[in-house]
Tab-separated table of C-alpha atoms and ligand atoms in Angstrom:
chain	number	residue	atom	x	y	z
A	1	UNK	CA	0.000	0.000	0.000
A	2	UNK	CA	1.487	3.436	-1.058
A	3	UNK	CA	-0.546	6.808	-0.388
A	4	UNK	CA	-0.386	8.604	-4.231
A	5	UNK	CA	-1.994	11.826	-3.421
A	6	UNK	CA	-3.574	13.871	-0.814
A	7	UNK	CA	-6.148	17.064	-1.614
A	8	UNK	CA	-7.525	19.296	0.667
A	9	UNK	CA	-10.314	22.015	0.576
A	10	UNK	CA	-11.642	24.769	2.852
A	11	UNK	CA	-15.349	24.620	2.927
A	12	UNK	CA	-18.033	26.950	4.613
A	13	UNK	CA	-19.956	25.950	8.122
A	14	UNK	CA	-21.705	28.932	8.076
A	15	UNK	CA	-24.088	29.859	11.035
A	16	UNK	CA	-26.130	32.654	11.859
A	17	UNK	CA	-25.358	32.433	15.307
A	18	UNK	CA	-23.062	33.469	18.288
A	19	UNK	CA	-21.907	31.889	21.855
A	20	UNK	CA	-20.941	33.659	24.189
A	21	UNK	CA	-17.115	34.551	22.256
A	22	UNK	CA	-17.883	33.629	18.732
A	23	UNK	CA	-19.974	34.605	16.031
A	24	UNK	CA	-20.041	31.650	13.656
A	25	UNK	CA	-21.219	33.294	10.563
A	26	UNK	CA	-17.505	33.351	9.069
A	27	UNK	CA	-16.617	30.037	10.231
A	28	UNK	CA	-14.772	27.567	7.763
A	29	UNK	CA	-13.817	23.423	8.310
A	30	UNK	CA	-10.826	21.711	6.049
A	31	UNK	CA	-11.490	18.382	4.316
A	32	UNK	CA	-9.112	15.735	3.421
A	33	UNK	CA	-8.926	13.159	0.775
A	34	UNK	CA	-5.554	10.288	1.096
A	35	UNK	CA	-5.582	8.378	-2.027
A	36	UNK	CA	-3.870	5.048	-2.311
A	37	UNK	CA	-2.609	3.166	-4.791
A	38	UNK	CA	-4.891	-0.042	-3.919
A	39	UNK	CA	-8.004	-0.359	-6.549
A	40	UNK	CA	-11.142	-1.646	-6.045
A	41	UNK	CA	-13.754	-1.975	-7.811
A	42	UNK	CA	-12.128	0.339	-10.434
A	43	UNK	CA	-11.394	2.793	-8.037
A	44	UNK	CA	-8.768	3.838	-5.706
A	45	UNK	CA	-9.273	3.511	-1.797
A	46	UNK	CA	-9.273	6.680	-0.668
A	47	UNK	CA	-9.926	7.925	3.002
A	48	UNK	CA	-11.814	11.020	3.932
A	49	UNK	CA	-11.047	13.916	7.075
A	50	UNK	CA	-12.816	16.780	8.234
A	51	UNK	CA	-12.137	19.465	10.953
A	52	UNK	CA	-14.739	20.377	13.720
A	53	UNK	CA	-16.957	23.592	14.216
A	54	UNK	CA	-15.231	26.081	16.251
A	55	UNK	CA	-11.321	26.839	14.943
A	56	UNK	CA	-11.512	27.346	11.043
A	57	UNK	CA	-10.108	25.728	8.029
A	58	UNK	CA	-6.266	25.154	8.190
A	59	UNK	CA	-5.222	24.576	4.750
A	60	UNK	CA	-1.902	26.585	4.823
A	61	UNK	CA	-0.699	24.062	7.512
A	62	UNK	CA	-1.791	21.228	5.695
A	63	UNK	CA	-0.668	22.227	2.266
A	64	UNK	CA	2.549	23.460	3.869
A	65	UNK	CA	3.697	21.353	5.957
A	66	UNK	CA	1.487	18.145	7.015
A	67	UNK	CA	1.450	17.351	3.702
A	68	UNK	CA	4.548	17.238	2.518
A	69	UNK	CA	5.851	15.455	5.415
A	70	UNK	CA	3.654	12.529	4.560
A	71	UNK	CA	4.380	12.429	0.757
A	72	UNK	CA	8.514	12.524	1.755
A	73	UNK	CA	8.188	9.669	4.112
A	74	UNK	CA	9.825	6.378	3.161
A	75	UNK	CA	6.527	4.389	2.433
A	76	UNK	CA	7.412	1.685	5.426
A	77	UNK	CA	7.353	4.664	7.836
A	78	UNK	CA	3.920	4.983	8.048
A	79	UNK	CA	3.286	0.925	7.801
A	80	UNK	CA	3.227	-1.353	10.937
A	81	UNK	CA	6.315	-3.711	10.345
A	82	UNK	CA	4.511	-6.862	11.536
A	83	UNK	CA	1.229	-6.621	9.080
A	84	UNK	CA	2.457	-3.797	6.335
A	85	UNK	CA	-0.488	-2.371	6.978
A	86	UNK	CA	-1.501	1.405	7.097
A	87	UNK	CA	-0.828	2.740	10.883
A	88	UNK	CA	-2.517	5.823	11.225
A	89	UNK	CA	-0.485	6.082	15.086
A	90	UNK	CA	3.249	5.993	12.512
A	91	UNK	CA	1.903	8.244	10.230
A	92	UNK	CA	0.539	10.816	13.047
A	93	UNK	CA	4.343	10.711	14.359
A	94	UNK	CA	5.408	11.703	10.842
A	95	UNK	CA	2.862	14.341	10.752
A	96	UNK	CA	4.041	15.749	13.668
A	97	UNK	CA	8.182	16.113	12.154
A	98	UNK	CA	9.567	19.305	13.103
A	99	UNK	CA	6.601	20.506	15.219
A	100	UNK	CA	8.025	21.661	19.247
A	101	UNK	CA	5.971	20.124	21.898
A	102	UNK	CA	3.288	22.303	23.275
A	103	UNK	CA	1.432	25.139	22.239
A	104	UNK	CA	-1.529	23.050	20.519
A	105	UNK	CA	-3.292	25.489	18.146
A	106	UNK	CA	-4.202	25.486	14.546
A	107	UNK	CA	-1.401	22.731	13.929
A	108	UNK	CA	-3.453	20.334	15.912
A	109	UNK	CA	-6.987	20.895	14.127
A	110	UNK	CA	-4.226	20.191	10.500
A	111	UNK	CA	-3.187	17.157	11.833
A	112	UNK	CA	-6.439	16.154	13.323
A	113	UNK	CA	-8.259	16.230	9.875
A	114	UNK	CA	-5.532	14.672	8.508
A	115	UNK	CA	-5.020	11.452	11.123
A	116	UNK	CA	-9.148	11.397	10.907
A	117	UNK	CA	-8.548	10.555	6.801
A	118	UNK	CA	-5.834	8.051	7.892
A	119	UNK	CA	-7.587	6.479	10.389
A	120	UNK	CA	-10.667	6.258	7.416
A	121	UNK	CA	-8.624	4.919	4.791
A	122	UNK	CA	-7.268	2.149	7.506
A	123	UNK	CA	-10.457	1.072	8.258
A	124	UNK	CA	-11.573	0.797	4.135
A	125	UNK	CA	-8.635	-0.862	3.493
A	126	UNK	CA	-9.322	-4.040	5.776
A	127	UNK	CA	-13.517	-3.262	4.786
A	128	UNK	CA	-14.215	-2.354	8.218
A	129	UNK	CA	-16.272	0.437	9.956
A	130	UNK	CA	-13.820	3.110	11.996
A	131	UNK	CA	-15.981	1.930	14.859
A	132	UNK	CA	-15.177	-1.520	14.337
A	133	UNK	CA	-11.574	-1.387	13.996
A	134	UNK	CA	-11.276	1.012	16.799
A	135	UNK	CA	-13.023	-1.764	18.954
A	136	UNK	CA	-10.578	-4.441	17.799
A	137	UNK	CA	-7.718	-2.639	18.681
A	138	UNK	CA	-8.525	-0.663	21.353
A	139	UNK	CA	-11.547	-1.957	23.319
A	140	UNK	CA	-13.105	-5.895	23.371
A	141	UNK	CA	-14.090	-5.962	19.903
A	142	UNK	CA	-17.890	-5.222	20.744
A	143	UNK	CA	-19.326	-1.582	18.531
A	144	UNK	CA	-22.041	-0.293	20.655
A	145	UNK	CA	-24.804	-0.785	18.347
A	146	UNK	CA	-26.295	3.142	18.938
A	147	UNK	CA	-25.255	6.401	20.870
A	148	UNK	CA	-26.366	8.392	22.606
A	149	UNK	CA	-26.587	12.323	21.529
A	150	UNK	CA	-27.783	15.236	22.813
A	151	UNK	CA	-29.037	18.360	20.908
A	152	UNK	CA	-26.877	21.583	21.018
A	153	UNK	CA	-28.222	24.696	20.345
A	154	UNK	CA	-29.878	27.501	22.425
A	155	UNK	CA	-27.215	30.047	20.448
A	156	UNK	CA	-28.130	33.856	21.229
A	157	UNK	CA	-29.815	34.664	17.560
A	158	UNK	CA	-29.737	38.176	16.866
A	159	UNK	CA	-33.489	39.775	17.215
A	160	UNK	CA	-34.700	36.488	18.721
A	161	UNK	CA	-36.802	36.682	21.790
A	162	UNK	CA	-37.137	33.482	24.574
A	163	UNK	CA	-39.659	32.222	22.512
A	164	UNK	CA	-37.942	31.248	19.875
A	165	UNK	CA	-35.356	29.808	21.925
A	166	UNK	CA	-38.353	27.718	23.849
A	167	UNK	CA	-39.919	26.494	20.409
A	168	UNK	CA	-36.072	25.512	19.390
A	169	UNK	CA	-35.344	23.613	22.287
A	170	UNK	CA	-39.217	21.511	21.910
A	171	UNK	CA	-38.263	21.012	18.197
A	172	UNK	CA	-35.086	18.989	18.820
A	173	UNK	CA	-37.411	17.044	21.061
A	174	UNK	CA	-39.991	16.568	18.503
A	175	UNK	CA	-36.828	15.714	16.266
A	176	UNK	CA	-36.046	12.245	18.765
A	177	UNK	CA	-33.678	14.416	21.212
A	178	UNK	CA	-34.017	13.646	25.274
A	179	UNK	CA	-30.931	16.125	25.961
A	180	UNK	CA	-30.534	19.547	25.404
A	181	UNK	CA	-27.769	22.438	25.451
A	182	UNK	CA	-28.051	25.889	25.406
A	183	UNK	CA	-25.556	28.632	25.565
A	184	UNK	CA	-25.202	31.006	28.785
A	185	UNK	CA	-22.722	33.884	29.679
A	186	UNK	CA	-23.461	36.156	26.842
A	187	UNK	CA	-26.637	37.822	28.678
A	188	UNK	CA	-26.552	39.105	32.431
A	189	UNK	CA	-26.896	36.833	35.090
A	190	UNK	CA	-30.537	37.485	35.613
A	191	UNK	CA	-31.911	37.211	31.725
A	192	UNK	CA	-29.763	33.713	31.212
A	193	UNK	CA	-31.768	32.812	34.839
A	194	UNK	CA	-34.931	33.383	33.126
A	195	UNK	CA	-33.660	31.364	29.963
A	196	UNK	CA	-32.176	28.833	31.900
A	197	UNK	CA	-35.736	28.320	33.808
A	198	UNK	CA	-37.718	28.632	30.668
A	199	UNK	CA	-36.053	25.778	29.195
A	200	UNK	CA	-35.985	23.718	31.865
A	201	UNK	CA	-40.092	24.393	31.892
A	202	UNK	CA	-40.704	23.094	28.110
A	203	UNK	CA	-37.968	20.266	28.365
A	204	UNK	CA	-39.586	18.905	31.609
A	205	UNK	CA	-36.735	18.646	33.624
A	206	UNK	CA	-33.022	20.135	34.774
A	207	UNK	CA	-31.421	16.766	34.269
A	208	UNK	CA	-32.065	16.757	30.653
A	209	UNK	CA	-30.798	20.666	29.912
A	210	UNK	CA	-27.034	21.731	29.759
A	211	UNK	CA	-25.781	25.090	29.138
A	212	UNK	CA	-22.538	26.008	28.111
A	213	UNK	CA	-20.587	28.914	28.870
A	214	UNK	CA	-17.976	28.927	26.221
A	215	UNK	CA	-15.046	29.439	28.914
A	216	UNK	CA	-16.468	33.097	29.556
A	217	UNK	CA	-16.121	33.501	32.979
A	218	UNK	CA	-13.827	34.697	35.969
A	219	UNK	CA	-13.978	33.030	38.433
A	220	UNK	CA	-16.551	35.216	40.658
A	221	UNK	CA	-18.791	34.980	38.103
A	222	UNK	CA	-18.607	31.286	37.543
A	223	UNK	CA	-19.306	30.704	41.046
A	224	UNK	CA	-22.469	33.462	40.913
A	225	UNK	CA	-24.046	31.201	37.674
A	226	UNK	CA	-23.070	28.260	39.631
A	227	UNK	CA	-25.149	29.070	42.742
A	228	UNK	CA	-27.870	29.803	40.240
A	229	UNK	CA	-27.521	26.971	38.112
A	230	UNK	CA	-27.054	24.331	41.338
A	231	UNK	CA	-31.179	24.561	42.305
A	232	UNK	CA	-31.918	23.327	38.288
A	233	UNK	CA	-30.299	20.101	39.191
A	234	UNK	CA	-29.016	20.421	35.509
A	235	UNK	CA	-27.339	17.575	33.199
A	236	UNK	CA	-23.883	19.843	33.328
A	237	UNK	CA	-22.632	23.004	33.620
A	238	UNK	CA	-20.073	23.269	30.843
A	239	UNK	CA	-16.901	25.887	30.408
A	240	UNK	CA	-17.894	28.280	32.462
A	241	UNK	CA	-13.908	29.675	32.507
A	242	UNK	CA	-11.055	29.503	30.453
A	243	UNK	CA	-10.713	26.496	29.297
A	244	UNK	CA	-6.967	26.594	30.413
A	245	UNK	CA	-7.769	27.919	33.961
A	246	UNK	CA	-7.928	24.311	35.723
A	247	UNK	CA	-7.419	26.039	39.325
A	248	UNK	CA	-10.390	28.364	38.712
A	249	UNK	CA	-12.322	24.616	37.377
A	250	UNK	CA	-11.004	23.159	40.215
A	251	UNK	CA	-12.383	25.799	42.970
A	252	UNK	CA	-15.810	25.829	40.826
A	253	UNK	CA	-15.799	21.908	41.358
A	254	UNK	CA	-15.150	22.314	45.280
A	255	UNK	CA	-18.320	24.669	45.211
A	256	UNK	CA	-20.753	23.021	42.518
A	257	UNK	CA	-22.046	20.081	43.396
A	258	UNK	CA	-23.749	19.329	40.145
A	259	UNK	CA	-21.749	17.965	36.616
A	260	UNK	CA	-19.140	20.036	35.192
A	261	UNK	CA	-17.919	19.366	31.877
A	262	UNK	CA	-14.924	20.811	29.847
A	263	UNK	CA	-11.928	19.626	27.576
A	264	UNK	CA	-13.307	20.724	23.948
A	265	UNK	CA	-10.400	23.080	23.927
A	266	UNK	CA	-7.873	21.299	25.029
A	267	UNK	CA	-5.663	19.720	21.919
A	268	UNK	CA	-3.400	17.286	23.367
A	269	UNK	CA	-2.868	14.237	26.115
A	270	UNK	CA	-0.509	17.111	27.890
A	271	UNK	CA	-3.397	19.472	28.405
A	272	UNK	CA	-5.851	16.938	28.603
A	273	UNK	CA	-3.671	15.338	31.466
A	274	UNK	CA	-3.579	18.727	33.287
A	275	UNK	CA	-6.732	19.113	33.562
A	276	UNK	CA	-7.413	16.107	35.233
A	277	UNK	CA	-4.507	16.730	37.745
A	278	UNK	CA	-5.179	20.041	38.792
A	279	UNK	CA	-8.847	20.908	37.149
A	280	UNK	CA	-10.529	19.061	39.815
A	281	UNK	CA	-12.776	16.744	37.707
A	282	UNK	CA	-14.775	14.195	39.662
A	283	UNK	CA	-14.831	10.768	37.796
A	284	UNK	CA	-18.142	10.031	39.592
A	285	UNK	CA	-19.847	13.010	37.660
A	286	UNK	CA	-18.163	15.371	35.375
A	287	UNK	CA	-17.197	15.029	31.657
A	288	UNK	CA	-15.007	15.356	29.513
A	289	UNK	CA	-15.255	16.640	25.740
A	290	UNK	CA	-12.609	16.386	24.277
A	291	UNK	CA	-12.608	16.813	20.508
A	292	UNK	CA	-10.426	14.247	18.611
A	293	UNK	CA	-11.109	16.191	14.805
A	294	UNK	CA	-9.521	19.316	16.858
A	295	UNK	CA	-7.092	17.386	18.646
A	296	UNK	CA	-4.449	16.050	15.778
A	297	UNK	CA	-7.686	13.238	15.118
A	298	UNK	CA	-8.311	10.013	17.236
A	299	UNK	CA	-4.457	8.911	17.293
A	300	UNK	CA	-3.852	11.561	20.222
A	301	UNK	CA	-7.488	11.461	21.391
A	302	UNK	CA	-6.960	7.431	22.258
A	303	UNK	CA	-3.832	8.757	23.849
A	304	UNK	CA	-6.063	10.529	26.080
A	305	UNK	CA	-8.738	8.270	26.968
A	306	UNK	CA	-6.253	5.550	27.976
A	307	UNK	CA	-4.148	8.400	29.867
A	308	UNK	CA	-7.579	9.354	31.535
A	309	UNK	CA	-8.757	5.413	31.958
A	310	UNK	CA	-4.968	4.869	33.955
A	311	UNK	CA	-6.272	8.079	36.155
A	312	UNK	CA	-9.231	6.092	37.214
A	313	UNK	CA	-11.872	7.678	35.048
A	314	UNK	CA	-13.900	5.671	32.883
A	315	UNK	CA	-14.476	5.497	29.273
A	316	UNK	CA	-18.248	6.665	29.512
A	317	UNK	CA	-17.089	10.124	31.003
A	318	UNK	CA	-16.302	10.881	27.665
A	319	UNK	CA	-18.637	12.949	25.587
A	320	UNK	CA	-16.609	14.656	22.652
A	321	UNK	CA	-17.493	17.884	20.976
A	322	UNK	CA	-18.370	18.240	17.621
A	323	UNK	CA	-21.866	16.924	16.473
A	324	UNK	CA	-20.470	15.029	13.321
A	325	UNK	CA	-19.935	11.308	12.094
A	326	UNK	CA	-16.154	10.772	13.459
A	327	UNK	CA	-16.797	11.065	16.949
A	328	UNK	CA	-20.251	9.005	16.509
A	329	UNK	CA	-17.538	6.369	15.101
A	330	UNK	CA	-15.216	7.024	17.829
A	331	UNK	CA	-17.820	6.604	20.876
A	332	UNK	CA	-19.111	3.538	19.289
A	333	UNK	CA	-15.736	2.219	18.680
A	334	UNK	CA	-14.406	3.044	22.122
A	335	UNK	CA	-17.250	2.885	24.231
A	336	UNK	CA	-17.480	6.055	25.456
A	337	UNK	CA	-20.611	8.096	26.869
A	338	UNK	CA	-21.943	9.524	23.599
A	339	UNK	CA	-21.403	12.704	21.361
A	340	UNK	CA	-23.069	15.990	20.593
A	341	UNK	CA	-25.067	16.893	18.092
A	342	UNK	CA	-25.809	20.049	16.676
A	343	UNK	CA	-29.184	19.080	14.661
A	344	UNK	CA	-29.411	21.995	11.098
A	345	UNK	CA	-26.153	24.294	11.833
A	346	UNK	CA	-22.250	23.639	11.029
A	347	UNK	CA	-23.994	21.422	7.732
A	348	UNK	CA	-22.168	20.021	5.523
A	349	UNK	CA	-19.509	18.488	8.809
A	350	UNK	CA	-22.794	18.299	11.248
A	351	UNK	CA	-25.033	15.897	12.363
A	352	UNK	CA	-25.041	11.857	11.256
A	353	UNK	CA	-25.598	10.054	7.927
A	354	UNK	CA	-28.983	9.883	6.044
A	355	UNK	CA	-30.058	7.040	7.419
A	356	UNK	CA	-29.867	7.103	10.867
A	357	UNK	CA	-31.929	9.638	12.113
A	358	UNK	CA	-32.276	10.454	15.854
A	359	UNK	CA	-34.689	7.678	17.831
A	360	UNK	CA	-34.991	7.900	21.642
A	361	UNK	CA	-31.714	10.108	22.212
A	362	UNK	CA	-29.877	7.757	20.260
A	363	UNK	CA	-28.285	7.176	17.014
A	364	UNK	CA	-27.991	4.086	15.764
A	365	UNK	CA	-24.248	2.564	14.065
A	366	UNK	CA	-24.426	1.519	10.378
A	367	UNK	CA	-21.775	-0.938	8.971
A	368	UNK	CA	-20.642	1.568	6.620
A	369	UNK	CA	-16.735	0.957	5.589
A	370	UNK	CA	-14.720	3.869	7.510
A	371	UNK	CA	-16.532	6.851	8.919
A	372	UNK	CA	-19.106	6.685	6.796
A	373	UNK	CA	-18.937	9.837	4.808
A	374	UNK	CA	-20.044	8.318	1.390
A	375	UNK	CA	-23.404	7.966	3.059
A	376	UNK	CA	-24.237	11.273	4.347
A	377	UNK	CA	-25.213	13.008	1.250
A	378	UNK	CA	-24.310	17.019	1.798
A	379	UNK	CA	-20.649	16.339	3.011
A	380	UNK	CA	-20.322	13.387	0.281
A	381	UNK	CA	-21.000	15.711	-2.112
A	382	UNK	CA	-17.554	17.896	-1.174
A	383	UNK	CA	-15.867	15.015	-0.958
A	384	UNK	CA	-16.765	13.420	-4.187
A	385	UNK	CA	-15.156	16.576	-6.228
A	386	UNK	CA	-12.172	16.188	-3.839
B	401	MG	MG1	-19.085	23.869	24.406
């Protein structure tokens, strides 16, 4: 097996819609195609990558310098010497040539589209699901046959009053959702009380709303939303300060008793490993979210689950950012808690393939070869020009 060519291609994931930091109506994703050299049916293998919502296209670094470092390899590089097979975990390594540790940034949402196409193109190679060969390698073989996902959302839309927000929140349910998120810190305390409650209202109950802060908050203020979040007895309060700030997570977590959950901005096992020495995460309820399309793809990301599994957390803690197909294949594959889902924005990269709507909170796990791109029509449709 030789890799013959890789494209990439910055495509929109326009939103009309802000968090609490970011307004989304500029933002951009990179795709991937690695073509091999082995044919079938008339065609060559070829595996597929895609960034996450949140940090842009990187084409520069790909074109620059991920590429290139792949193409220059010496093809048994990026093999595993016992089988000659692709190994996406060599290949990351070579990726990664010439980069200084730390600092994750834009490099690590380059490589993590990248290692995402790798990891695909494995998987098609030996006709396999991502899920499935993630489970033989890393777990006991067994896919979870569905996962669950939760509805994010609840964005502050420009000239949109509660209402809308309320009939939002009811339509994911009506869509198959049991979970919802919705977006706090970017109204005053008071006004995001009086969301916060009239979500909780419509959905039913606290334990099945989230809201996410976006990593907005000092730490006085965190601990003000907190003591007015605590009484909603909510499914987690997420972000709420810099996602970098583990002692100001860590006093939060001494104060809230409910779920935290954070990590979809940190990029590597080195931050990811931080936060769970000095964030003060509690295994028995927080979660973490990280983002393996963000984080140089599901090479490093299984670098942090078994880091986080040898810190006594378990697998189901996980919930990753990003509502899209990877991390569907990745929580199947790996057993963790589920993914998000961000049902009608960040399309073409959001939400699951065609066939497998949303049923009960969960999705359910096709045998599709790879991730499964082919069969989610509006992102197979970039792909198939690629
Ligand atoms: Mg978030």
């Amino acid at each position: 097996m030789r890799i013959k060519s890789i494209r990439e291609r910055e495509i929109p994931l326009a939103a009309e819609i802000r968090n609490a930091y970011v307004d989304f109506s500029t933002m951009t994703a990179s795709i991937v195609a690695v073509e091999s050299d082995v044919i079938r049916g008339g065609k060559p293998v070829t595996g597929y990558g895609f960034s996450s919502p949140g940090r842009y296209a990187q084409g520069e670094i790909i074109r620059n310098r991920v590429i290139p470092r792949v193409m220059k390899a010496e093809p048994a590089a990026l093999l595993a010497p016992e089988t000659g097979d692709l190994d996406p975990i060599r290949v990351n390594a070579v990726m990664f040539q010439g980069e200084k540790p730390g600092g994750h940034g834009d490099r690590s949402v380059a490589i993590g589209a990248m290692d995402a196409a790798m990891w695909d193109l494995t998987a098609k190679l030996k006709d396999q699901s991502l899920a499935q060969l993630l489970a033989d390698r890393f777990g006991d073989g067994k896919v979870n046959e569905s996962v669950w996902v939760y509805a994010a959302g609840g964005y502050y839309q420009p000239g949109a009053g509660p209402e809308a927000l309320i009939t939002e929140m009811t339509d994911y349910l009506a869509q198959g959702f049991e979970h919802v998120k919705m977006k706090i810190g970017g109204a005053p305390l008071e006004e995001d009380a009086e969301r916060v409650a009239a979500v909780v209202d419509a959905v039913g109950d606290g334990a099945r709303v989230a809201v996410d802060a976006n990593g907005r908050f000092d730490l006085d203020t965190a601990l003000a939303f907190g003591e007015m979040l605590q009484p909603f007895g909510l499914l987690w309060y997420e972000e709420a300060g810099d996602p970098l700030d583990y002692a100001l997570n860590a006093e939060l977590a001494r104060s809230y008793a409910g779920s935290l959950a954070t990590g979809e901005n940190l990029f590597s096992v080195q931050d990811s490993r931080n936060l769970i020495r000095y964030g003060g995460m509690r295994p028995d309820r927080d979660w973490l979210q990280m983002d393996p399309a963000l984080s140089y793809g599901p090479t490093e990301f299984i670098r942090m689950v078994v880091d986080a599994e040898s810190n006594g957390w378990k697998r189901d803690r996980f919930v990753p950012h990003g509502g899209h197909q990877l991390n569907l294949a990745l929580a199947a594959g790996l057993g963790l808690g589920g993914t998000e889902c961000y049902p009608g924005v960040f399309q073409p990269v959001g939400g699951f393939l065609d066939s497998t709507p949303v049923r009960s909170g969960r999705v359910k796990i096709l045998d599709a070869p790879g991730i499964g791109i082919e069969e989610k029509s509006n992102l197979w449709e970039h792909f198939r020009d690629l």
